[in-house]
Coordinates of C-alpha atoms in Angstrom, one line a residue:
M1 CA 32.7 84.0 31.7
R2 CA 32.0 81.5 28.9
R3 CA 33.1 78.6 31.1
R4 CA 30.8 79.7 33.9
E5 CA 27.9 79.9 31.4
F6 CA 28.6 76.4 30.2
L7 CA 28.8 75.2 33.8
S8 CA 25.4 76.8 34.7
L9 CA 23.9 75.2 31.6
D10 CA 25.3 71.8 32.4
L11 CA 23.9 72.0 36.0
A12 CA 20.5 73.0 34.8
L13 CA 20.4 70.1 32.4
L14 CA 21.6 67.8 35.1
R15 CA 18.8 68.7 37.4
F16 CA 16.3 67.7 34.7
A17 CA 18.1 64.5 34.0
L18 CA 18.3 63.3 37.6
G19 CA 14.8 64.3 38.3
F20 CA 13.3 62.3 35.5
V21 CA 15.7 59.4 35.5
L22 CA 15.4 58.6 39.3
L23 CA 11.8 59.6 40.0
C24 CA 10.2 57.9 37.1
S25 CA 9.8 54.2 37.5
S26 CA 8.5 51.3 35.5
A27 CA 6.5 49.4 38.1
M28 CA 4.3 46.9 36.3
P29 CA 0.8 46.4 37.9
V30 CA 0.4 43.1 39.7
L31 CA -1.6 40.6 37.6
A32 CA -2.4 37.0 38.2
S33 CA -3.7 34.2 36.0
I34 CA -5.5 32.7 39.1
H35 CA -7.8 35.0 40.9
E36 CA -8.5 33.9 44.4
Y37 CA -11.7 34.9 46.3
S38 CA -11.9 34.4 50.1
K39 CA -15.2 35.4 51.7
Q40 CA -15.2 38.8 49.9
A41 CA -18.3 41.0 50.0
F42 CA -20.4 42.6 47.2
A43 CA -20.5 46.4 46.9
P44 CA -23.6 48.4 45.9
R45 CA -23.7 50.0 42.5
S46 CA -26.9 51.8 41.2
N47 CA -29.7 49.3 41.7
S48 CA -27.4 46.3 41.9
Y49 CA -24.6 44.7 44.0
F50 CA -21.3 43.7 42.3
F51 CA -17.9 42.1 43.0
H52 CA -15.0 42.6 40.5
G53 CA -13.7 39.1 39.8
G54 CA -10.7 40.2 37.7
S55 CA -9.7 41.7 34.4
E56 CA -7.0 40.6 32.0
G57 CA -6.0 41.0 28.3
L58 CA -6.7 37.7 26.6
Y59 CA -5.7 36.6 23.1
A60 CA -8.1 34.6 20.9
S61 CA -7.7 30.9 21.0
E62 CA -5.4 29.5 18.3
V63 CA -7.2 26.1 18.5
Q64 CA -11.0 26.0 18.7
G65 CA -13.3 23.2 19.7
S66 CA -12.7 20.5 22.3
T67 CA -9.1 19.3 22.6
V68 CA -7.3 16.9 25.0
S69 CA -4.8 19.6 26.2
N70 CA -5.2 23.3 26.9
E71 CA -2.3 24.2 24.5
G72 CA -3.5 26.9 22.1
K73 CA -6.7 27.5 24.0
S74 CA -7.7 30.8 25.7
F75 CA -10.3 30.6 28.4
I76 CA -11.8 31.7 31.8
K77 CA -12.4 28.7 34.1
F78 CA -14.5 28.8 37.2
E79 CA -13.3 26.5 40.0
S80 CA -15.1 25.9 43.3
V81 CA -16.9 29.3 43.3
K82 CA -19.4 29.5 46.1
F83 CA -21.8 32.2 47.3
R84 CA -22.9 32.4 50.9
R85 CA -25.8 34.6 51.9
P86 CA -26.8 35.7 55.5
K87 CA -29.0 33.3 57.4
E88 CA -31.7 36.0 57.8
S89 CA -31.9 36.3 54.0
A90 CA -32.2 32.5 53.6
M91 CA -35.0 32.2 56.2
K92 CA -37.2 34.6 54.3
H93 CA -37.9 31.9 51.7
H94 CA -39.8 28.6 51.7
A95 CA -37.8 25.4 52.1
M96 CA -39.4 24.0 49.0
Q97 CA -38.7 27.0 46.8
R98 CA -36.3 26.1 44.1
R99 CA -35.0 29.5 43.1
S100 CA -34.8 31.8 46.1
G101 CA -31.9 34.0 45.0
L102 CA -29.8 34.7 41.9
V103 CA -26.2 35.6 41.5
E104 CA -24.8 36.2 37.9
A105 CA -21.3 36.0 36.6
I106 CA -21.0 38.6 33.8
M107 CA -18.1 38.5 31.4
V108 CA -17.6 41.4 29.0
E109 CA -15.0 42.6 26.6
I110 CA -14.3 46.2 27.4
R111 CA -15.4 47.5 24.1
D112 CA -18.9 46.1 24.8
R113 CA -19.2 47.8 28.1
D114 CA -22.2 49.9 26.8
K115 CA -24.0 46.5 26.4
I116 CA -24.4 46.2 30.2
G117 CA -27.1 48.2 32.0
G118 CA -29.7 50.7 30.7
S119 CA -27.3 53.2 29.2
H120 CA -29.2 52.9 25.9
L121 CA -32.3 54.0 27.8
N122 CA -30.5 57.0 29.3
S123 CA -30.7 55.3 32.6
D124 CA -27.9 54.4 35.1
A125 CA -29.9 51.3 36.1
I126 CA -28.0 48.0 35.9
C127 CA -30.8 45.6 36.9
C128 CA -34.0 45.1 35.1
S129 CA -37.1 46.6 36.9
P130 CA -40.8 47.1 35.9
D131 CA -40.3 50.9 35.4
L132 CA -37.9 50.4 32.6
D133 CA -39.3 50.5 29.1
T134 CA -37.2 47.6 27.7
K135 CA -37.5 43.9 27.1
C136 CA -35.6 42.2 29.9
N137 CA -36.2 39.7 32.8
I138 CA -37.1 41.3 36.1
G139 CA -34.4 40.8 38.7
E140 CA -31.6 40.1 36.2
V141 CA -28.8 42.3 34.9
I142 CA -29.6 44.1 31.6
I143 CA -27.5 42.7 28.8
R144 CA -27.8 43.5 25.1
S145 CA -26.1 41.0 22.8
N146 CA -23.3 42.1 20.5
E147 CA -24.3 41.3 16.9
E148 CA -20.6 41.1 15.8
N149 CA -19.8 38.6 18.6
P150 CA -22.9 36.5 19.3
G151 CA -23.2 35.2 22.8
W152 CA -21.3 38.1 24.3
P153 CA -21.4 39.7 26.8
K154 CA -21.8 36.3 28.5
R155 CA -23.7 35.5 31.7
I156 CA -23.7 32.5 33.9
Q157 CA -26.5 32.2 36.5
T158 CA -26.3 30.5 39.9
F159 CA -29.5 30.1 42.0
F160 CA -29.9 29.5 45.8
D161 CA -32.4 26.7 46.6
G162 CA -35.0 27.1 49.3
Q163 CA -33.4 28.1 52.6
A164 CA -29.9 27.1 51.7
E165 CA -27.3 29.6 52.8
E166 CA -24.7 28.5 50.2
A167 CA -24.9 28.1 46.4
T168 CA -22.1 26.5 44.3
M169 CA -21.4 27.7 40.8
V170 CA -21.2 25.0 38.2
A171 CA -17.6 24.4 37.1
E172 CA -17.5 25.8 33.7
S173 CA -14.8 27.0 31.2
V174 CA -15.6 29.9 28.9
E175 CA -13.6 29.9 25.7
I176 CA -12.2 33.2 24.4
N177 CA -12.4 33.5 20.6
K178 CA -11.8 37.2 20.3
T179 CA -8.7 39.1 21.4
G180 CA -9.5 41.8 23.9
M181 CA -9.5 43.1 27.5
Y182 CA -12.0 41.1 29.5
Y183 CA -13.7 42.0 32.7
L184 CA -15.5 39.6 35.1
Y185 CA -18.2 40.8 37.5
F186 CA -20.3 38.8 39.9
M187 CA -23.6 40.6 40.4
F188 CA -27.0 40.2 42.0
C189 CA -30.1 42.4 41.9
D190 CA -32.1 41.1 44.9
P191 CA -31.7 43.5 47.9
Q192 CA -32.4 40.5 50.2
L193 CA -29.1 39.0 49.3
K194 CA -27.2 42.0 50.8
G195 CA -24.3 40.7 52.8
T196 CA -23.6 37.8 50.4
T197 CA -19.9 36.7 50.2
I198 CA -17.9 34.9 47.5
T199 CA -15.3 32.2 47.8
G200 CA -13.3 30.2 45.2
R201 CA -11.2 31.1 42.2
T202 CA -11.1 31.7 38.5
V203 CA -8.3 30.6 36.1
W204 CA -7.5 32.8 33.1
R205 CA -5.3 31.4 30.4
N206 CA -3.9 32.7 27.1
P207 CA -3.1 30.4 24.1
R208 CA 0.6 30.2 24.9
G209 CA 0.4 29.9 28.7
Y210 CA -1.0 31.4 31.9
L211 CA 0.9 34.6 31.7
P212 CA -1.5 37.6 31.4
G213 CA -1.6 39.4 28.1
K214 CA 0.1 42.5 29.4
M215 CA 3.0 40.5 30.7
Q216 CA 3.6 38.1 27.9
P217 CA 5.8 40.5 25.8
L218 CA 7.8 41.3 28.9
M219 CA 9.0 37.7 29.2
T220 CA 10.6 38.0 25.8
F221 CA 11.9 41.5 26.7
Y222 CA 13.6 40.3 29.9
G223 CA 15.2 37.4 28.0
L224 CA 16.7 39.9 25.5
M225 CA 17.8 42.2 28.3
S226 CA 19.5 39.3 30.0
L227 CA 21.5 38.8 26.8
A228 CA 22.2 42.5 26.5
Y229 CA 23.6 42.6 30.0
L230 CA 25.6 39.5 29.3
V231 CA 27.2 41.2 26.3
L232 CA 27.9 44.3 28.3
G233 CA 29.4 42.2 31.1
L234 CA 31.7 40.3 28.7
V235 CA 33.0 43.5 27.1
W236 CA 33.6 45.1 30.5
F237 CA 35.3 41.9 31.8
M238 CA 37.6 41.8 28.8
R239 CA 38.6 45.4 29.4
F240 CA 38.9 44.7 33.1
V241 CA 41.3 41.9 32.5
Q242 CA 43.3 43.7 29.8
F243 CA 44.0 46.7 32.0
W244 CA 43.9 45.0 35.5
K245 CA 47.1 46.8 36.6
D246 CA 45.3 50.2 36.2
I247 CA 42.0 49.2 37.8
L248 CA 40.6 51.8 40.2
Q249 CA 38.1 51.3 43.1
L250 CA 35.4 52.9 41.0
H251 CA 35.7 50.1 38.4
Y252 CA 34.6 47.5 41.0
H253 CA 31.5 49.5 41.7
I254 CA 30.6 49.6 38.0
T255 CA 31.2 45.8 37.8
V256 CA 28.8 45.2 40.7
V257 CA 26.1 47.2 39.0
I258 CA 26.5 45.3 35.7
G259 CA 26.4 42.0 37.6
L260 CA 23.3 42.9 39.5
G261 CA 21.6 44.0 36.3
M262 CA 22.4 40.7 34.6
C263 CA 21.0 38.7 37.6
E264 CA 17.9 40.9 37.8
M265 CA 16.9 40.4 34.2
A266 CA 17.7 36.7 34.3
F267 CA 15.6 36.2 37.4
W268 CA 12.6 38.1 36.0
Y269 CA 12.8 36.1 32.8
F270 CA 12.7 32.7 34.7
E271 CA 10.0 34.1 37.0
Y272 CA 7.8 34.9 34.0
A273 CA 8.6 31.7 32.3
N274 CA 7.6 29.6 35.4
F275 CA 4.5 31.7 35.8
N276 CA 3.5 31.2 32.2
A277 CA 3.9 27.4 32.6
T278 CA 2.1 26.9 35.9
G279 CA -0.2 29.8 36.4
V280 CA 1.3 30.4 39.8
R281 CA 4.0 32.8 40.6
P282 CA 7.1 30.9 42.0
M283 CA 7.6 32.4 45.4
T284 CA 11.4 31.7 45.6
I285 CA 12.3 33.1 42.2
T286 CA 10.0 36.1 42.7
L287 CA 11.7 36.9 46.0
W288 CA 15.1 36.7 44.4
A289 CA 14.0 38.8 41.4
V290 CA 12.4 41.5 43.7
T291 CA 15.5 41.5 45.9
F292 CA 17.9 41.9 43.0
T293 CA 15.7 44.7 41.7
A294 CA 15.8 46.6 45.0
V295 CA 19.6 46.1 45.4
K296 CA 20.3 47.2 41.8
K297 CA 18.2 50.3 42.2
T298 CA 20.0 51.2 45.4
V299 CA 23.5 50.5 44.1
S300 CA 22.8 52.4 40.9
R301 CA 21.7 55.5 42.8
L302 CA 24.8 55.2 45.0
L303 CA 27.0 54.9 42.0
L304 CA 25.5 58.1 40.5
L305 CA 26.0 59.8 43.9
V306 CA 29.7 58.8 44.4
V307 CA 30.6 59.6 40.8
S308 CA 29.0 63.1 41.2
M309 CA 30.9 63.6 44.5
G310 CA 34.2 63.1 42.5
Y311 CA 35.0 59.8 44.1
G312 CA 38.3 58.6 42.6
V313 CA 38.7 62.0 40.8
L314 CA 38.9 64.7 43.5
R315 CA 38.9 62.5 46.6
P316 CA 40.3 59.0 47.2
T317 CA 37.6 58.1 49.7
L318 CA 34.3 59.6 50.8
G319 CA 35.7 60.2 54.3
G320 CA 33.1 61.4 56.8
L321 CA 30.4 61.1 54.2
T322 CA 30.7 57.3 54.0
T323 CA 28.3 56.8 57.0
K324 CA 25.6 59.1 55.5
V325 CA 25.9 57.5 52.1
V326 CA 25.6 54.0 53.4
S327 CA 22.7 54.9 55.7
L328 CA 20.7 56.5 52.9
G329 CA 21.4 53.4 50.8
V330 CA 20.2 51.0 53.5
I331 CA 17.0 53.0 54.1
Y332 CA 16.3 53.2 50.4
F333 CA 16.8 49.4 50.0
V334 CA 14.4 48.6 52.8
A335 CA 11.7 50.9 51.4
S336 CA 12.2 49.8 47.8
E337 CA 12.2 46.1 48.9
A338 CA 8.9 46.5 50.8
L339 CA 7.2 48.2 47.8
E340 CA 8.4 45.6 45.3
L341 CA 7.3 42.7 47.5
V342 CA 3.8 44.0 47.9
E343 CA 3.5 44.9 44.2
N344 CA 4.7 41.5 43.0
L345 CA 3.5 39.1 45.7
G346 CA 0.2 40.8 46.8
N347 CA -3.2 40.5 45.3
I348 CA -4.0 43.5 43.1
N349 CA -7.7 43.4 44.1
D350 CA -6.7 43.9 47.8
F351 CA -3.9 46.4 47.1
S352 CA -5.9 49.7 47.7
G353 CA -4.7 53.1 46.6
K354 CA -4.1 54.2 50.2
A355 CA -1.9 51.1 51.0
R356 CA 0.1 51.7 47.8
L357 CA 0.6 55.4 48.6
F358 CA 1.9 54.4 52.1
L359 CA 4.7 52.4 50.4
V360 CA 5.3 54.6 47.4
L361 CA 5.7 57.8 49.4
P362 CA 8.9 56.9 51.3
V363 CA 10.5 55.7 48.1
A364 CA 9.6 59.0 46.3
I365 CA 11.0 61.0 49.2
L366 CA 14.2 59.1 49.3
D367 CA 14.5 59.5 45.5
A368 CA 14.2 63.2 46.0
C369 CA 17.0 63.1 48.6
F370 CA 19.2 61.3 46.1
I371 CA 18.4 63.9 43.4
V372 CA 19.2 66.9 45.6
W373 CA 22.4 65.3 46.9
I374 CA 23.6 64.2 43.5
F375 CA 23.2 67.5 41.7
S376 CA 24.5 69.5 44.6
S377 CA 27.6 67.3 44.8
L378 CA 28.1 67.4 41.0
S379 CA 27.9 71.2 41.1
K380 CA 30.7 71.3 43.6
T381 CA 32.8 68.8 41.7
L382 CA 32.5 70.8 38.5
E383 CA 33.4 74.1 40.3
K384 CA 36.5 72.5 41.8
L385 CA 37.6 71.1 38.5
Q386 CA 37.1 74.5 36.9
I387 CA 39.1 76.3 39.6
R388 CA 41.9 73.8 39.3
K389 CA 41.8 74.0 35.5
S390 CA 41.8 70.2 35.2
L391 CA 40.7 70.3 31.6
A392 CA 40.6 66.6 31.0
K393 CA 38.6 65.8 34.1
L394 CA 36.3 68.7 33.5
E395 CA 35.7 67.5 29.9
L396 CA 34.9 64.0 31.3
Y397 CA 32.3 65.3 33.7
R398 CA 30.8 67.5 31.0
R399 CA 30.3 64.5 28.8
Y400 CA 28.7 62.8 31.7
T401 CA 26.4 65.7 32.2
N402 CA 25.6 65.8 28.5
A403 CA 24.6 62.2 28.6
L404 CA 22.2 62.8 31.5
A405 CA 20.9 65.9 29.6
I406 CA 20.1 63.8 26.5
S407 CA 18.4 61.2 28.7
A408 CA 16.4 64.0 30.3
L409 CA 15.1 65.1 26.9
I410 CA 14.1 61.6 26.1
S411 CA 12.6 61.1 29.5
V412 CA 10.5 64.3 29.2
S413 CA 9.1 63.1 25.8
W414 CA 8.4 59.7 27.2
I415 CA 6.7 61.0 30.4
G416 CA 4.5 63.1 28.1
Y417 CA 3.6 60.0 26.2
E418 CA 2.9 58.1 29.4
L419 CA 0.5 60.8 30.6
Y420 CA -1.3 60.8 27.2
F421 CA -1.4 57.0 27.2
N422 CA -2.9 56.8 30.7
A423 CA -5.3 59.6 30.1
T424 CA -6.7 58.2 26.9
D425 CA -6.8 54.5 28.1
P426 CA -8.4 54.4 31.6
L427 CA -9.9 51.0 30.9
S428 CA -6.7 49.3 29.5
E429 CA -8.1 49.0 26.0
L430 CA -4.5 49.4 24.7
W431 CA -3.2 46.6 26.9
Q432 CA -1.2 45.1 24.1
R433 CA 1.2 48.1 24.1
A434 CA 1.3 48.7 27.9
W435 CA 4.5 46.6 28.3
I436 CA 6.5 49.2 26.4
I437 CA 6.2 51.7 29.3
P438 CA 8.0 49.6 32.0
A439 CA 10.4 48.3 29.3
F440 CA 11.5 51.8 28.4
W441 CA 12.9 52.6 31.8
N442 CA 14.9 49.4 31.9
V443 CA 16.4 50.2 28.5
L444 CA 17.2 53.8 29.7
S445 CA 18.9 52.5 32.8
Y446 CA 21.0 50.1 30.7
V447 CA 22.0 52.8 28.3
L448 CA 23.1 55.1 31.1
L449 CA 25.1 52.3 32.7
G450 CA 26.8 51.7 29.3
V451 CA 27.6 55.4 29.1
I452 CA 29.2 55.4 32.5
G453 CA 31.2 52.3 31.5
I454 CA 32.5 54.0 28.4
L455 CA 33.4 57.3 30.2
W456 CA 35.1 55.6 33.2
G457 CA 36.2 52.4 31.5
P458 CA 39.6 50.7 32.3
S459 CA 42.4 52.0 30.1
R460 CA 46.2 52.1 29.9
N461 CA 46.3 55.7 31.0
P462 CA 43.5 56.4 33.6
T463 CA 45.1 59.6 34.8
R464 CA 42.4 61.6 33.0
Y465 CA 40.1 60.8 35.9
A466 CA 42.3 59.3 38.6
Y467 CA 42.8 61.1 41.9
S468 CA 46.2 62.7 42.5
E469 CA 47.5 64.7 45.5
E470 CA 50.2 66.7 43.7
A471 CA 49.4 69.8 41.7
G472 CA 51.9 68.7 39.1
D473 CA 49.7 65.7 38.2
D474 CA 47.3 68.1 36.6
I475 CA 50.0 68.9 34.0
D476 CA 50.4 65.2 33.2
E477 CA 46.6 64.8 33.1
E478 CA 46.2 67.6 30.6
A479 CA 49.1 66.3 28.6
V480 CA 47.3 63.0 27.9
S481 CA 44.1 64.8 27.1
L482 CA 42.7 64.0 23.7
T483 CA 42.6 67.6 22.6
S484 CA 44.6 69.3 19.9
S485 CA 46.7 71.1 22.4
G486 CA 48.0 68.0 24.1
A487 CA 51.3 67.8 22.3
K488 CA 52.0 71.5 22.9
I489 CA 51.4 71.2 26.7
L490 CA 53.6 68.1 26.9
G491 CA 56.4 69.9 25.1
D492 CA 56.1 73.0 27.3
S493 CA 56.2 70.8 30.4
V494 CA 59.4 69.1 29.3
I495 CA 61.1 72.4 28.7
K496 CA 60.1 73.7 32.1
L497 CA 61.3 70.5 33.8
E498 CA 64.7 70.7 32.0
R499 CA 65.2 74.3 33.2
K500 CA 64.4 73.3 36.8
E501 CA 67.0 70.5 36.6
K502 CA 69.6 72.9 35.4
K503 CA 68.9 75.4 38.2
A504 CA 69.0 72.6 40.7
G505 CA 72.3 71.3 39.4
S506 CA 74.0 74.8 39.4
S507 CA 72.8 75.5 42.9
V508 CA 75.5 73.1 44.2
D509 CA 78.4 75.5 43.3
H510 CA 76.4 78.7 43.9
P511 CA 74.4 78.2 47.1
F512 CA 72.2 81.3 46.3
G513 CA 72.3 80.7 42.5
I514 CA 72.8 84.5 41.8
G515 CA 75.2 84.3 39.0
E516 CA 73.3 81.5 37.2
D517 CA 70.0 83.4 37.5
L518 CA 71.5 86.5 35.9
E519 CA 72.9 84.4 33.1
E520 CA 69.6 82.6 32.6
D521 CA 67.8 85.9 32.4
K522 CA 70.3 87.1 29.8
R523 CA 69.8 84.0 27.7
Q524 CA 66.1 84.5 27.8

C-alpha cells in the first residue's frame, strides 16, 4: 500500500512538472535596431492620427557631444523618412502656401507619457484645439516639458509645401542622454491629411552597439551558456569514451541533445554579436539558430517521451510506436520552426496578435500531446517496474520523477513571478530585467538535461537500467543496487545458485532425483 501511495504521489508531481516545463516557453519578442516603414498608414486616436514608429530600451550615451565615430553614443536617427498625402488633400491648398500640412515626430521616455496630450486638463484630447483652456499651438500635439529632463518629450516637425503630395523629413539624429524606454510616434492633427502614409526608416543605437537594450544582456548570457554546454559536453564525452564498451542506445540520444544545445547557444551568441555590430540581423546565422532551436526542442521532448516509455529499460525498441513517435516529432518540428522564423525574422510591428495566435496554437496543442503521452507512458513504466519488483530501476525512475517535481515547484514560482511582472509592467518600464524571463527557461532546460545525464550516464555496470529479457537479470540488477541490502541479496543469490547446481549434478544418477530431494529436505 505504501508503494502505491508513493507511486500516486510521484505521478501527480510528474504531471505538474511536465505541464510547466513543456508548455512554458521563453520566446523573446522580436526587436530591431532599424525600423523600416513602407507606405504604412496612420490610425485615428482621439482628435489625432498616429503611427507607432518603434519602441526600445536605450542606455544613456557614455560619450556626449560631437564625435567622429558612434562608439559610446546612444541615439535615434531618422533616415529618408517621407510622408505622402492623398492628392485630394494636396489640391485643397494654394500652390504658393508654404505650410499646408504638419506631421510631427514625437519621442517620449515612457515615464513622461503623462506629458503628452491633455491628461492634466482631465481631457483625452491629444491635439491642441480652441476649446482647451491651456497654452498651446492650435493644430499641434500638446506637449508639456519635463523640468528634470529639459527638451523632452521631443518633437520634430515636418511641413507640406503648397500642393506637394510628399514631404521629406530632415535627416536628424537625436542623442539619448538618459537611460529609459523610449517610444516614437508620428502624429498629425489636421483631418485633411487623413490617408497619409509613411516611408523610410529610423536607426536606434545603444552606446555599445545596435543591439536593443532588452537583448544586450542576452548576448552575454548565450555566451556563458555556450561555455556551460561545452563543459557538459566534455564531461559527457569523457564518460562516453571511458565506458564505451557499456554504451547503450539511449546514451547516443542524450549525446545528440547536448550537441544540439551547444550549437544552439553558440549560434544565438554569434547572431546577437553580429546584430550588435551591424544593426541588421544576419539572415544566414539567424536561420541556423532558429533551426537548431526547433530541432533541439523537438529532440528534447522526444527524449523525455522515450525515457518515460522505458526505452532501454523495459523495452529494447519502441516497436510499433516508432512511427507515431517520429510523426509527432516531425509535425512538432515544422510547427515550431514556423513560429520561430516569424518571431525572429518578421517585423514586430506587422506581427499582429491574430497572426501570432495562428502559429502559437499548433505548438501549444502539440505540447499538450507530448505532456499527455509522457505522463501516461511514465505511469505504465512505474507500474510495470513495481509489479516486477525491479527495485533499482524503480528507484532510478523515482529519482527522475523527483527531479521533475522539483523543477515543477520552481516553475510554478517562476510562472507566478512572470504573471506579476507582466501585469505590473505593461509598458516595459522594467525592460532592463526582462531578459531574465527567457534566460530562466534555458537554464532550467540545461539543468534537466544535466540531471538526465547523471541518472542515465555511462558506467561500468549499467544493469541498473539496461533492458534484460530474462527474469533472473532482475536479481543481478538488485544485487548491484546501491542500497544497504545489496550484499545480502547477492549472498542469497549465490546460495540458491549453488543449490540448483547440486540438484542438477545429482539428477544424472537419479533421473527423478527422489532420494536427493529427501536428503536435501532432511539437511534443511
